PDBQT receptor file of N, H, CA, C and O in Angstrom, charges set to zero:
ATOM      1  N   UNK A   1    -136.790  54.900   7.284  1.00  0.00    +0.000 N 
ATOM      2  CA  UNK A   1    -136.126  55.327   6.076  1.00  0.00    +0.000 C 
ATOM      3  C   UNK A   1    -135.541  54.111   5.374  1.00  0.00    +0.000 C 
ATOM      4  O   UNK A   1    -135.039  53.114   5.894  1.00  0.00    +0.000 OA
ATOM      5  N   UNK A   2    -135.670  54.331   4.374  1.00  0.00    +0.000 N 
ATOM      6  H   UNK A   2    -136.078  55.141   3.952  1.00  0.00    +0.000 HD
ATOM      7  CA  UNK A   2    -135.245  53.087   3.256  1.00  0.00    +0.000 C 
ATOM      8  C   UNK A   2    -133.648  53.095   2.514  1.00  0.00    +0.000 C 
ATOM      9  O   UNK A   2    -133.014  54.150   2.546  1.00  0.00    +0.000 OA
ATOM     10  N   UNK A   3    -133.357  52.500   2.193  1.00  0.00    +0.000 N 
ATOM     11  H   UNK A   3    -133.872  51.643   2.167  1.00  0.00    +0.000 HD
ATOM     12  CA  UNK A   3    -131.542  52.111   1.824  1.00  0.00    +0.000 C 
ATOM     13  C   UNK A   3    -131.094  53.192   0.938  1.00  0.00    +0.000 C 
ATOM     14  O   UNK A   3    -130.018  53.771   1.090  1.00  0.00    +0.000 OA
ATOM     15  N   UNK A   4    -132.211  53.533  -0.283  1.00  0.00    +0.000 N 
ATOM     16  H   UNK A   4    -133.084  53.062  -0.406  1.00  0.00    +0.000 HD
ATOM     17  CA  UNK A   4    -132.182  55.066  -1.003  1.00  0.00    +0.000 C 
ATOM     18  C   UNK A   4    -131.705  56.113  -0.357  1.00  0.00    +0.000 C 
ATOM     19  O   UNK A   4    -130.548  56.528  -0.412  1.00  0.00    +0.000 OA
ATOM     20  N   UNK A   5    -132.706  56.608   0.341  1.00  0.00    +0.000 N 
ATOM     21  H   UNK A   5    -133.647  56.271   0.386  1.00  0.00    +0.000 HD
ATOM     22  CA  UNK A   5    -132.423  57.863   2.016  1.00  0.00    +0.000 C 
ATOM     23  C   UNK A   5    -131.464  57.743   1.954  1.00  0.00    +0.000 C 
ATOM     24  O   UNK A   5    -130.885  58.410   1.097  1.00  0.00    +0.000 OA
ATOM     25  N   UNK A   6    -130.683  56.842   2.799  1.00  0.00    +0.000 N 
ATOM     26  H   UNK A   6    -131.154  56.300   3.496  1.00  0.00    +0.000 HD
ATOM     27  CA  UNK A   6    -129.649  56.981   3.846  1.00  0.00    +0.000 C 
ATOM     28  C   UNK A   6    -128.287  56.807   2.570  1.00  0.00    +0.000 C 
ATOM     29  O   UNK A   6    -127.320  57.566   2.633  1.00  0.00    +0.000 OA
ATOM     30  N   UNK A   7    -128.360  55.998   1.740  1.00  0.00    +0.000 N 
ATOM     31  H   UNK A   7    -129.146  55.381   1.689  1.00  0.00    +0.000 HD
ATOM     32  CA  UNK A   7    -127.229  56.459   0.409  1.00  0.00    +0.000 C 
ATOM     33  C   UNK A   7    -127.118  57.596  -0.292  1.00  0.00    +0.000 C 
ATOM     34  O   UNK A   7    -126.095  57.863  -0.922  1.00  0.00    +0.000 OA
ATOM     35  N   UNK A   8    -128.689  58.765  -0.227  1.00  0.00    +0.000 N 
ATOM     36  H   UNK A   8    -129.521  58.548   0.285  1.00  0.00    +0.000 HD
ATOM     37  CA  UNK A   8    -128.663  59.824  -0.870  1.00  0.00    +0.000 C 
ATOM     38  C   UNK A   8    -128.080  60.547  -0.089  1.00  0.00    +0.000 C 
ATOM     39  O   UNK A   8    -127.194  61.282  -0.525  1.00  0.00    +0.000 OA
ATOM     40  N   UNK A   9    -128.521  60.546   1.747  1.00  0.00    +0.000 N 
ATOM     41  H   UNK A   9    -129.241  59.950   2.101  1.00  0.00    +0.000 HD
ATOM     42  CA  UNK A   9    -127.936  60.908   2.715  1.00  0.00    +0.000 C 
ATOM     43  C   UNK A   9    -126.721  61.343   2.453  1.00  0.00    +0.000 C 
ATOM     44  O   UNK A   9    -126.486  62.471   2.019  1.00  0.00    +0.000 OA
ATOM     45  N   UNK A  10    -125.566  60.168   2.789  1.00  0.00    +0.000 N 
ATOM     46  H   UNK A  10    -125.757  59.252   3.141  1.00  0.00    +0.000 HD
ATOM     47  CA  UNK A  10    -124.029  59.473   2.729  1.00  0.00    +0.000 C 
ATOM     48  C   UNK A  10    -124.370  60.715   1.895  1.00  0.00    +0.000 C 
ATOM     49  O   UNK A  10    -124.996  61.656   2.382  1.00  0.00    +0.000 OA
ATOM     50  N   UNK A  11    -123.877  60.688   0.438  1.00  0.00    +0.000 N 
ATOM     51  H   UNK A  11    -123.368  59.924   0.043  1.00  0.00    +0.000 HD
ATOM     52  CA  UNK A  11    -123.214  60.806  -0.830  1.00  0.00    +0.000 C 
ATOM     53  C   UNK A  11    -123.496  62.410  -0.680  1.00  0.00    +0.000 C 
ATOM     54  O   UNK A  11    -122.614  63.002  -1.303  1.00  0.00    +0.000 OA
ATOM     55  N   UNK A  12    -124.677  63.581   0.102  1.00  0.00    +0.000 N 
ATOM     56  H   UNK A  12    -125.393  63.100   0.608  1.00  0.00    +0.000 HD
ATOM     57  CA  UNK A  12    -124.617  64.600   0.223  1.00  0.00    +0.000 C 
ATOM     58  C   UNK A  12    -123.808  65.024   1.099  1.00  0.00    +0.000 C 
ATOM     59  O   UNK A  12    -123.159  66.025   0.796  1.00  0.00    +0.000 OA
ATOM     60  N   UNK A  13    -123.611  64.456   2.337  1.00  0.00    +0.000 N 
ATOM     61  H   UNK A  13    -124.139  63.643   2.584  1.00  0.00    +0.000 HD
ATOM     62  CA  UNK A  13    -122.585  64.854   3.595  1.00  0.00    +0.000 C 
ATOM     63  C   UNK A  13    -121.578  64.492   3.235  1.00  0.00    +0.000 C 
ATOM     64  O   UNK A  13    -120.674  64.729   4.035  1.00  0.00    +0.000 OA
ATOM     65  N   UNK A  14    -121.078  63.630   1.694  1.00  0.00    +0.000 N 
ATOM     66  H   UNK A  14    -121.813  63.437   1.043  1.00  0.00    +0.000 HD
ATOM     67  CA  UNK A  14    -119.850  63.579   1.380  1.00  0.00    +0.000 C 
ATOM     68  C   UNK A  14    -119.225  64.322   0.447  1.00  0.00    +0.000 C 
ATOM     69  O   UNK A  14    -118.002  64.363   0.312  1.00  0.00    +0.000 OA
ATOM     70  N   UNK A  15    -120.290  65.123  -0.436  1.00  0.00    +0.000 N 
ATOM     71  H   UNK A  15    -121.283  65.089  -0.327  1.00  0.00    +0.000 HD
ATOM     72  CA  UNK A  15    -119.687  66.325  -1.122  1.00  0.00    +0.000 C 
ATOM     73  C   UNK A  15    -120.017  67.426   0.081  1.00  0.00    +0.000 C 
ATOM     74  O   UNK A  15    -118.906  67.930   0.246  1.00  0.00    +0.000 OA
ATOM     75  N   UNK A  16    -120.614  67.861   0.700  1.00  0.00    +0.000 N 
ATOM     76  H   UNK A  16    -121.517  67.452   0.566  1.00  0.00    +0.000 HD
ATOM     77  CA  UNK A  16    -120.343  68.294   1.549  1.00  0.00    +0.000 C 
ATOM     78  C   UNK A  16    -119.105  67.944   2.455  1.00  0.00    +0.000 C 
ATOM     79  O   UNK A  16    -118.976  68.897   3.224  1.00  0.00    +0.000 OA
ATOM     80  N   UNK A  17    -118.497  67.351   2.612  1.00  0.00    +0.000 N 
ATOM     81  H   UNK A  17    -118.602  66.577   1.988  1.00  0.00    +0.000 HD
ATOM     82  CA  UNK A  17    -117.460  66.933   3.744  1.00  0.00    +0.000 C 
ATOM     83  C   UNK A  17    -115.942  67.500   3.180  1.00  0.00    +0.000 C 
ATOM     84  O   UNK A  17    -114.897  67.875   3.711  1.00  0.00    +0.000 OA
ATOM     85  N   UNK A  18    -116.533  67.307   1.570  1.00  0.00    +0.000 N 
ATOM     86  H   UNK A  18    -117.382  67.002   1.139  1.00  0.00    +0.000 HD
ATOM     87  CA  UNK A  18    -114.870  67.298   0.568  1.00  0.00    +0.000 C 
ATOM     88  C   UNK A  18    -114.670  68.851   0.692  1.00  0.00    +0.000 C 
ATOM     89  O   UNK A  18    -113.605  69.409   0.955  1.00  0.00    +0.000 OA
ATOM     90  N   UNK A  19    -116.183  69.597   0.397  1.00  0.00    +0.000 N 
ATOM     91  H   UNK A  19    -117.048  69.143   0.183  1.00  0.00    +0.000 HD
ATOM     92  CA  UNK A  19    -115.539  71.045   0.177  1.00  0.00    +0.000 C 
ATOM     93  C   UNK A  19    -115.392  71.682   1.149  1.00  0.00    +0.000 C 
ATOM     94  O   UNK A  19    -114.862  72.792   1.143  1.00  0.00    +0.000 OA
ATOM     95  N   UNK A  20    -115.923  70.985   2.380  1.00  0.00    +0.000 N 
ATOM     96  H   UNK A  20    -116.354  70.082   2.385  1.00  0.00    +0.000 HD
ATOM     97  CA  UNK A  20    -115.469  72.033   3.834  1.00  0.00    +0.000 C 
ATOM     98  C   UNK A  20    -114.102  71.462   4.493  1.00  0.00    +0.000 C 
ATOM     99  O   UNK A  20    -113.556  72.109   5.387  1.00  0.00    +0.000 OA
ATOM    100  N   UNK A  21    -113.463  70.011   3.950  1.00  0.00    +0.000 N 
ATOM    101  H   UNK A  21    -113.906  69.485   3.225  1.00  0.00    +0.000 HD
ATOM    102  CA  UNK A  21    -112.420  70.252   4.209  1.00  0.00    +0.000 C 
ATOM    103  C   UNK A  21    -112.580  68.993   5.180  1.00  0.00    +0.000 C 
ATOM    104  O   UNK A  21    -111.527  68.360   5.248  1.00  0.00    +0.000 OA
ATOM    105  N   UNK A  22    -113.658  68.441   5.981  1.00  0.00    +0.000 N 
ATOM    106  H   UNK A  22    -114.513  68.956   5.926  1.00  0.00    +0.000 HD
ATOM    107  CA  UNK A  22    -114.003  67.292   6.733  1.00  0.00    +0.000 C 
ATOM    108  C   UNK A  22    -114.093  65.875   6.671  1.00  0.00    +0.000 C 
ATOM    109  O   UNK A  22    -114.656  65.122   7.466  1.00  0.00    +0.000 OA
ATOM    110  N   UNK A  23    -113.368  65.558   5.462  1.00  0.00    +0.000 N 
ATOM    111  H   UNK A  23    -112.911  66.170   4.816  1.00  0.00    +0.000 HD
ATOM    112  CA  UNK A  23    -113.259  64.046   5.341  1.00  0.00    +0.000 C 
ATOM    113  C   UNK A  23    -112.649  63.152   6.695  1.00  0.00    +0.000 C 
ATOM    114  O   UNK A  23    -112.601  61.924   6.616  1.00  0.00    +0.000 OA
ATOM    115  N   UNK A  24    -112.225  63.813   7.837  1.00  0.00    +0.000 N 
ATOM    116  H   UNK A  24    -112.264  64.810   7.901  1.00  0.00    +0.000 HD
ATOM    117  CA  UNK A  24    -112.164  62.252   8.403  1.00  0.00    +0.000 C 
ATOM    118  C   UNK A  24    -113.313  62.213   9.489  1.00  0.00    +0.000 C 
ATOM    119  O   UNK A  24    -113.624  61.142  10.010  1.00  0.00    +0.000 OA
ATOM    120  N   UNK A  25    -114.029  63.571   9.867  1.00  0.00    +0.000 N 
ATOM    121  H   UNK A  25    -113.776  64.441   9.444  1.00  0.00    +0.000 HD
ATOM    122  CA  UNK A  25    -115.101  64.021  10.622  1.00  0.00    +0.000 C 
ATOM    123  C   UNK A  25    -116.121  62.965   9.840  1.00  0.00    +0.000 C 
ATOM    124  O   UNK A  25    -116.769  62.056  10.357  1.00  0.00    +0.000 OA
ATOM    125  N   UNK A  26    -116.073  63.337   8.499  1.00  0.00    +0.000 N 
ATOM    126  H   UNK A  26    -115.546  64.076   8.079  1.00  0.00    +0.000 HD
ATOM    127  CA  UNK A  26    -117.209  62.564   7.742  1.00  0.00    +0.000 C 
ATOM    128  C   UNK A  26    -116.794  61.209   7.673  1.00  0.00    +0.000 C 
ATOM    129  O   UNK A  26    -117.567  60.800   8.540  1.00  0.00    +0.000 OA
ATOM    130  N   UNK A  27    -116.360  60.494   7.423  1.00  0.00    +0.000 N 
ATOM    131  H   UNK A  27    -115.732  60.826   6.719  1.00  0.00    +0.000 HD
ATOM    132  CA  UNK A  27    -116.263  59.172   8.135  1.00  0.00    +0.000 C 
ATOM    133  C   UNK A  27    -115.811  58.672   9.427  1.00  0.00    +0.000 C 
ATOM    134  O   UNK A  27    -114.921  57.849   9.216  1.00  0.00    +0.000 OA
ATOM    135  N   UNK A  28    -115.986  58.781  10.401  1.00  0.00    +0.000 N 
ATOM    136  H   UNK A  28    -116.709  59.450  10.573  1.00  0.00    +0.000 HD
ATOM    137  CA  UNK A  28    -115.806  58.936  11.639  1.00  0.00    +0.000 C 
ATOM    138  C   UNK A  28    -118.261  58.855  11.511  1.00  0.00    +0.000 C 
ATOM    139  O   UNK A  28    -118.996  57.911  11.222  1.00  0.00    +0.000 OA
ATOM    140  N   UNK A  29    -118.476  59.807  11.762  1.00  0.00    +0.000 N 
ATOM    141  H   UNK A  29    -117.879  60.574  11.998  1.00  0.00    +0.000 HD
ATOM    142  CA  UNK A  29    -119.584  59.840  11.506  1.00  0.00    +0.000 C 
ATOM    143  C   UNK A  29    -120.473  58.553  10.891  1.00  0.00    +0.000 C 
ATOM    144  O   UNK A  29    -121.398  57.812  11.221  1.00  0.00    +0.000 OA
ATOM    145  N   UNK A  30    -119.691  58.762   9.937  1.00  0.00    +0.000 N 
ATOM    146  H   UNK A  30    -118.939  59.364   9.669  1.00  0.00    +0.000 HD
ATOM    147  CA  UNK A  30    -120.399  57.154   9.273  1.00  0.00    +0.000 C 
ATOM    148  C   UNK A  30    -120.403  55.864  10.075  1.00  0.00    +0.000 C 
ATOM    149  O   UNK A  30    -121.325  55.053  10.171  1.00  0.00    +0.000 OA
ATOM    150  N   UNK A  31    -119.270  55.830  10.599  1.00  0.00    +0.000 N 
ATOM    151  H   UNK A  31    -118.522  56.489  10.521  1.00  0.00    +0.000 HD
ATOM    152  CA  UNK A  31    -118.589  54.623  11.747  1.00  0.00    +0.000 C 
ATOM    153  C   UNK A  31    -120.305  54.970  12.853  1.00  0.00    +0.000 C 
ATOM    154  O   UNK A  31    -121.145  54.084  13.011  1.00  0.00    +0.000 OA
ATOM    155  N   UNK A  32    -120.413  56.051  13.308  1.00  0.00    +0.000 N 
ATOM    156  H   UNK A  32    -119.731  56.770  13.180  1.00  0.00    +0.000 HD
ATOM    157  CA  UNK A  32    -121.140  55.968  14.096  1.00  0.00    +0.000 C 
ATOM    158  C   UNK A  32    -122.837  55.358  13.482  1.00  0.00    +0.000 C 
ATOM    159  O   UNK A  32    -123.557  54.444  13.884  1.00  0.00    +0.000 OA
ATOM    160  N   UNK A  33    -122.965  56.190  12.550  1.00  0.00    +0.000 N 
ATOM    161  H   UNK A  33    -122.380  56.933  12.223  1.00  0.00    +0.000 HD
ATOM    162  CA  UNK A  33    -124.397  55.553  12.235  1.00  0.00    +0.000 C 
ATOM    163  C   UNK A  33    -124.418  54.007  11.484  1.00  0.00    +0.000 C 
ATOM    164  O   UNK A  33    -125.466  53.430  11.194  1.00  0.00    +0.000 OA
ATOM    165  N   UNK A  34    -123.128  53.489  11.246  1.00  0.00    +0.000 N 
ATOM    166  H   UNK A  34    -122.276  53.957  11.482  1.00  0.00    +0.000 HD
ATOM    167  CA  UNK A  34    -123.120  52.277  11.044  1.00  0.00    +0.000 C 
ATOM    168  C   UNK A  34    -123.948  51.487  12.149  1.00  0.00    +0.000 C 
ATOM    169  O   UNK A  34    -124.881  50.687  12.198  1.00  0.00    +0.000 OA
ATOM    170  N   UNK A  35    -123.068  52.173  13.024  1.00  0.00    +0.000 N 
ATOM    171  H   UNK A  35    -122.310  52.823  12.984  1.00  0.00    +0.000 HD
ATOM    172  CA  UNK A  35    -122.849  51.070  14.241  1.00  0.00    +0.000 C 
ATOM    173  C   UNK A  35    -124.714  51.441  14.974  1.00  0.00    +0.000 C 
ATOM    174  O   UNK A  35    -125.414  50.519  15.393  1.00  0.00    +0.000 OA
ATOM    175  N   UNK A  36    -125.117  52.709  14.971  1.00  0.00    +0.000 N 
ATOM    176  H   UNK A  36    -124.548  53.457  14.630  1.00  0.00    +0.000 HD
ATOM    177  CA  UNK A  36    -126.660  52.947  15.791  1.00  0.00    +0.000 C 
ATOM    178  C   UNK A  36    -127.491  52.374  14.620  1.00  0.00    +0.000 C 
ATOM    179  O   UNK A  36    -128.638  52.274  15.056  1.00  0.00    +0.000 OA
ATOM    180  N   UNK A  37    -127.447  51.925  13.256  1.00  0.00    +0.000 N 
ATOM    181  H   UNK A  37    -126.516  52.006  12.902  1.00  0.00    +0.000 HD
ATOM    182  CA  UNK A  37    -128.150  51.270  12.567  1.00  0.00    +0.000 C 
ATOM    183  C   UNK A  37    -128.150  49.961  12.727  1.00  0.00    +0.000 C 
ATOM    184  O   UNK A  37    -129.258  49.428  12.669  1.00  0.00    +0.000 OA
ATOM    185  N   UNK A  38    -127.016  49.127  12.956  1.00  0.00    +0.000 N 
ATOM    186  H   UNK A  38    -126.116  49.560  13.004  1.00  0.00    +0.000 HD
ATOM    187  CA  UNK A  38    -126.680  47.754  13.386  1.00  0.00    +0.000 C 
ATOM    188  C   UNK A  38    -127.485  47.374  15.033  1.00  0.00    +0.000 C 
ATOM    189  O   UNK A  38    -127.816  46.228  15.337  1.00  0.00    +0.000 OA
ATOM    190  N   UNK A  39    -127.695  48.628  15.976  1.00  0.00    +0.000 N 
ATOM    191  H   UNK A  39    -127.426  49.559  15.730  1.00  0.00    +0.000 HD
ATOM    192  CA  UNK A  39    -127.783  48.529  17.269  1.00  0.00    +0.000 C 
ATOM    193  C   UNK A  39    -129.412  48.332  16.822  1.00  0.00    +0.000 C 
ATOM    194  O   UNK A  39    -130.093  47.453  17.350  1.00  0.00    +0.000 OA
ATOM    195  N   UNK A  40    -129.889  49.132  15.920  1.00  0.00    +0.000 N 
ATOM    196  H   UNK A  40    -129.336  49.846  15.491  1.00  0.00    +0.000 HD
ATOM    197  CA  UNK A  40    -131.342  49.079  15.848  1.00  0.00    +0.000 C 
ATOM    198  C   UNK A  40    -132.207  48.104  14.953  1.00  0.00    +0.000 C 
ATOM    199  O   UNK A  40    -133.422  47.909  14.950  1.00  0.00    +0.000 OA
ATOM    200  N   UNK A  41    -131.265  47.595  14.250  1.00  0.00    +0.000 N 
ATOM    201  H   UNK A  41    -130.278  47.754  14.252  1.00  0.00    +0.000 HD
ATOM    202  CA  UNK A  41    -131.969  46.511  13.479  1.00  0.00    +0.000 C 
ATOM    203  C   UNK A  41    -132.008  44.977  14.711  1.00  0.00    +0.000 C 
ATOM    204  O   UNK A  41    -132.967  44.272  15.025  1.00  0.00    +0.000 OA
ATOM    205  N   UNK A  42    -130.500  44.907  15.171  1.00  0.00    +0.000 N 
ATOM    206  H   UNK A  42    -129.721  45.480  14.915  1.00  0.00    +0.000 HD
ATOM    207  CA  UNK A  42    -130.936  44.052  16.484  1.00  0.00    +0.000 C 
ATOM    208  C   UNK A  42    -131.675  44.455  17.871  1.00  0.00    +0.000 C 
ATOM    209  O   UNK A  42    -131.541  43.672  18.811  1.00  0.00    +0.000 OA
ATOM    210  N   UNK A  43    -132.292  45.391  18.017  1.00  0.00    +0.000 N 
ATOM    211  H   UNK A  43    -132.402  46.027  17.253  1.00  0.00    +0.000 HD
ATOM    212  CA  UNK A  43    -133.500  45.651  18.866  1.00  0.00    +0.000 C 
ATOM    213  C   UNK A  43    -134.765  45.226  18.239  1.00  0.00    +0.000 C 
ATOM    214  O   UNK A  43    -135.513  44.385  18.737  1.00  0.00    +0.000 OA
ATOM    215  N   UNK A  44    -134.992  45.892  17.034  1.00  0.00    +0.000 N 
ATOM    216  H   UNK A  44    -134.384  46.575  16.629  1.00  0.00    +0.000 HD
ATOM    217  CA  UNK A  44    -136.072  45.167  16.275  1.00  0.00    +0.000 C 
ATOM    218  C   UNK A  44    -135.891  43.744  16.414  1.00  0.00    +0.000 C 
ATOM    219  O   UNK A  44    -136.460  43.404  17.451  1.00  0.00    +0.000 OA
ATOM    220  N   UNK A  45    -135.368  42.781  15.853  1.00  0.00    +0.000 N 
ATOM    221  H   UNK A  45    -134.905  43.057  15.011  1.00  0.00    +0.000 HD
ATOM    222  CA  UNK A  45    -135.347  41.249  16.061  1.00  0.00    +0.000 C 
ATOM    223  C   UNK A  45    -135.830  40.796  17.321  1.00  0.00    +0.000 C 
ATOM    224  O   UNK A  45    -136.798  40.043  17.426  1.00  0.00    +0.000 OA
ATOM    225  N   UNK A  46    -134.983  41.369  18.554  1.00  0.00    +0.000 N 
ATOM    226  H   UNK A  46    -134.196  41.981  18.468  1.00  0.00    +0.000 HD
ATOM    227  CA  UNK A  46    -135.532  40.789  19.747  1.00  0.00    +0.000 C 
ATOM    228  C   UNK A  46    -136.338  41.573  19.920  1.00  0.00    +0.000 C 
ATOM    229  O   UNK A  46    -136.022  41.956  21.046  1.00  0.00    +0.000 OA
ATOM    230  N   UNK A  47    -137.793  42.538  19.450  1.00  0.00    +0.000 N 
ATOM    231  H   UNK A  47    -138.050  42.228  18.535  1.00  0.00    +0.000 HD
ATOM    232  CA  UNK A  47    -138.969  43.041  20.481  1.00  0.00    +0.000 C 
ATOM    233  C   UNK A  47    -139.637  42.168  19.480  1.00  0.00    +0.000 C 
ATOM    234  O   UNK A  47    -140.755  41.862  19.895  1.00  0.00    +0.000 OA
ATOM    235  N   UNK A  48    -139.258  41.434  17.825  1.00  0.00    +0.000 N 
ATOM    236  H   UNK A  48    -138.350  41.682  17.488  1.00  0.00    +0.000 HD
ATOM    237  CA  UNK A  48    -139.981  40.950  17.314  1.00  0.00    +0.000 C 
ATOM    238  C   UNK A  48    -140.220  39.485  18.212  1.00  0.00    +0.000 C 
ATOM    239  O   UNK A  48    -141.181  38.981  18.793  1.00  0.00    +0.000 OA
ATOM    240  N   UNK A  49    -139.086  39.186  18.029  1.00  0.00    +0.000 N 
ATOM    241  H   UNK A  49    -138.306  39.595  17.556  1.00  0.00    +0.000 HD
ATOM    242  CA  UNK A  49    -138.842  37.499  19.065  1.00  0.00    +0.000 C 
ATOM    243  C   UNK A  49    -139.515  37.614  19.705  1.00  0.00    +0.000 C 
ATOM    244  O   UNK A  49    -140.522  36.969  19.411  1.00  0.00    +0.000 OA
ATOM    245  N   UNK A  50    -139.635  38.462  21.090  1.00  0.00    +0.000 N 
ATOM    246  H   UNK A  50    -138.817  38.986  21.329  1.00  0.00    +0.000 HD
ATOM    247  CA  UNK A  50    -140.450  38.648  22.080  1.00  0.00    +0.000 C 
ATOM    248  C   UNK A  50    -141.450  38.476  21.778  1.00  0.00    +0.000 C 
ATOM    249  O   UNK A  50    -141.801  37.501  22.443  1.00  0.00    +0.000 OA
ATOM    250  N   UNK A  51    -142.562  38.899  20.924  1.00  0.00    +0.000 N 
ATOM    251  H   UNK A  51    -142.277  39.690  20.384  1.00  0.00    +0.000 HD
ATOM    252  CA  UNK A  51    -143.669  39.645  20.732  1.00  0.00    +0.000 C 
ATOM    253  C   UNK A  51    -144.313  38.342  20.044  1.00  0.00    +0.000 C 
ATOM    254  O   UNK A  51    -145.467  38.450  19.630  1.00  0.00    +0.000 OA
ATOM    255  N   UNK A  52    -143.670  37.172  19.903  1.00  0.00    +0.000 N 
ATOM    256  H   UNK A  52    -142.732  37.084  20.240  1.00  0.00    +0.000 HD
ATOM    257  CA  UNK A  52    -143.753  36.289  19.260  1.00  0.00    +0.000 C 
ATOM    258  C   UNK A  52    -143.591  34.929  20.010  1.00  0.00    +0.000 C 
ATOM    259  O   UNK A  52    -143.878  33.839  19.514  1.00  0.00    +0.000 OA
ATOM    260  N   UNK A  53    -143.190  35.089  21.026  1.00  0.00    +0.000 N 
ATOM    261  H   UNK A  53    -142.957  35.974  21.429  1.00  0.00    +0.000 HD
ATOM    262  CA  UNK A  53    -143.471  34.066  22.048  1.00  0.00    +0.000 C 
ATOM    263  C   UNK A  53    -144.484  34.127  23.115  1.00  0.00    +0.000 C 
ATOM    264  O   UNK A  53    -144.607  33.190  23.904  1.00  0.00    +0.000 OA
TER     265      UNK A  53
């Protein structure tokens, strides 16, 4: 998925979040896919590294 997605993503689970009342659920959340997007862009690098030596 491309940077579009995941901002169209965000910005629906965040009017969603306002009218059910879940704003800190909904960022809390975000914290998490920050962090499993950060975990997966550095897995990619090192199977690339690897794959490359």
């Amino acid at each position: 998925m491309n940077a579009f997605w995941y901002g169209l993503f965000a910005v629906i689970l965040a009017v969603l979040s306002f009218f059910t009342g879940e704003i800190v659920t909904f960022l809390m959340l975000g914290f998490v896919l920050i962090s499993l997007q950060n975990i997966h862009m550095t897995l990619k690098k090192l199977v690339q590294q690897k794959e490359n030596e």
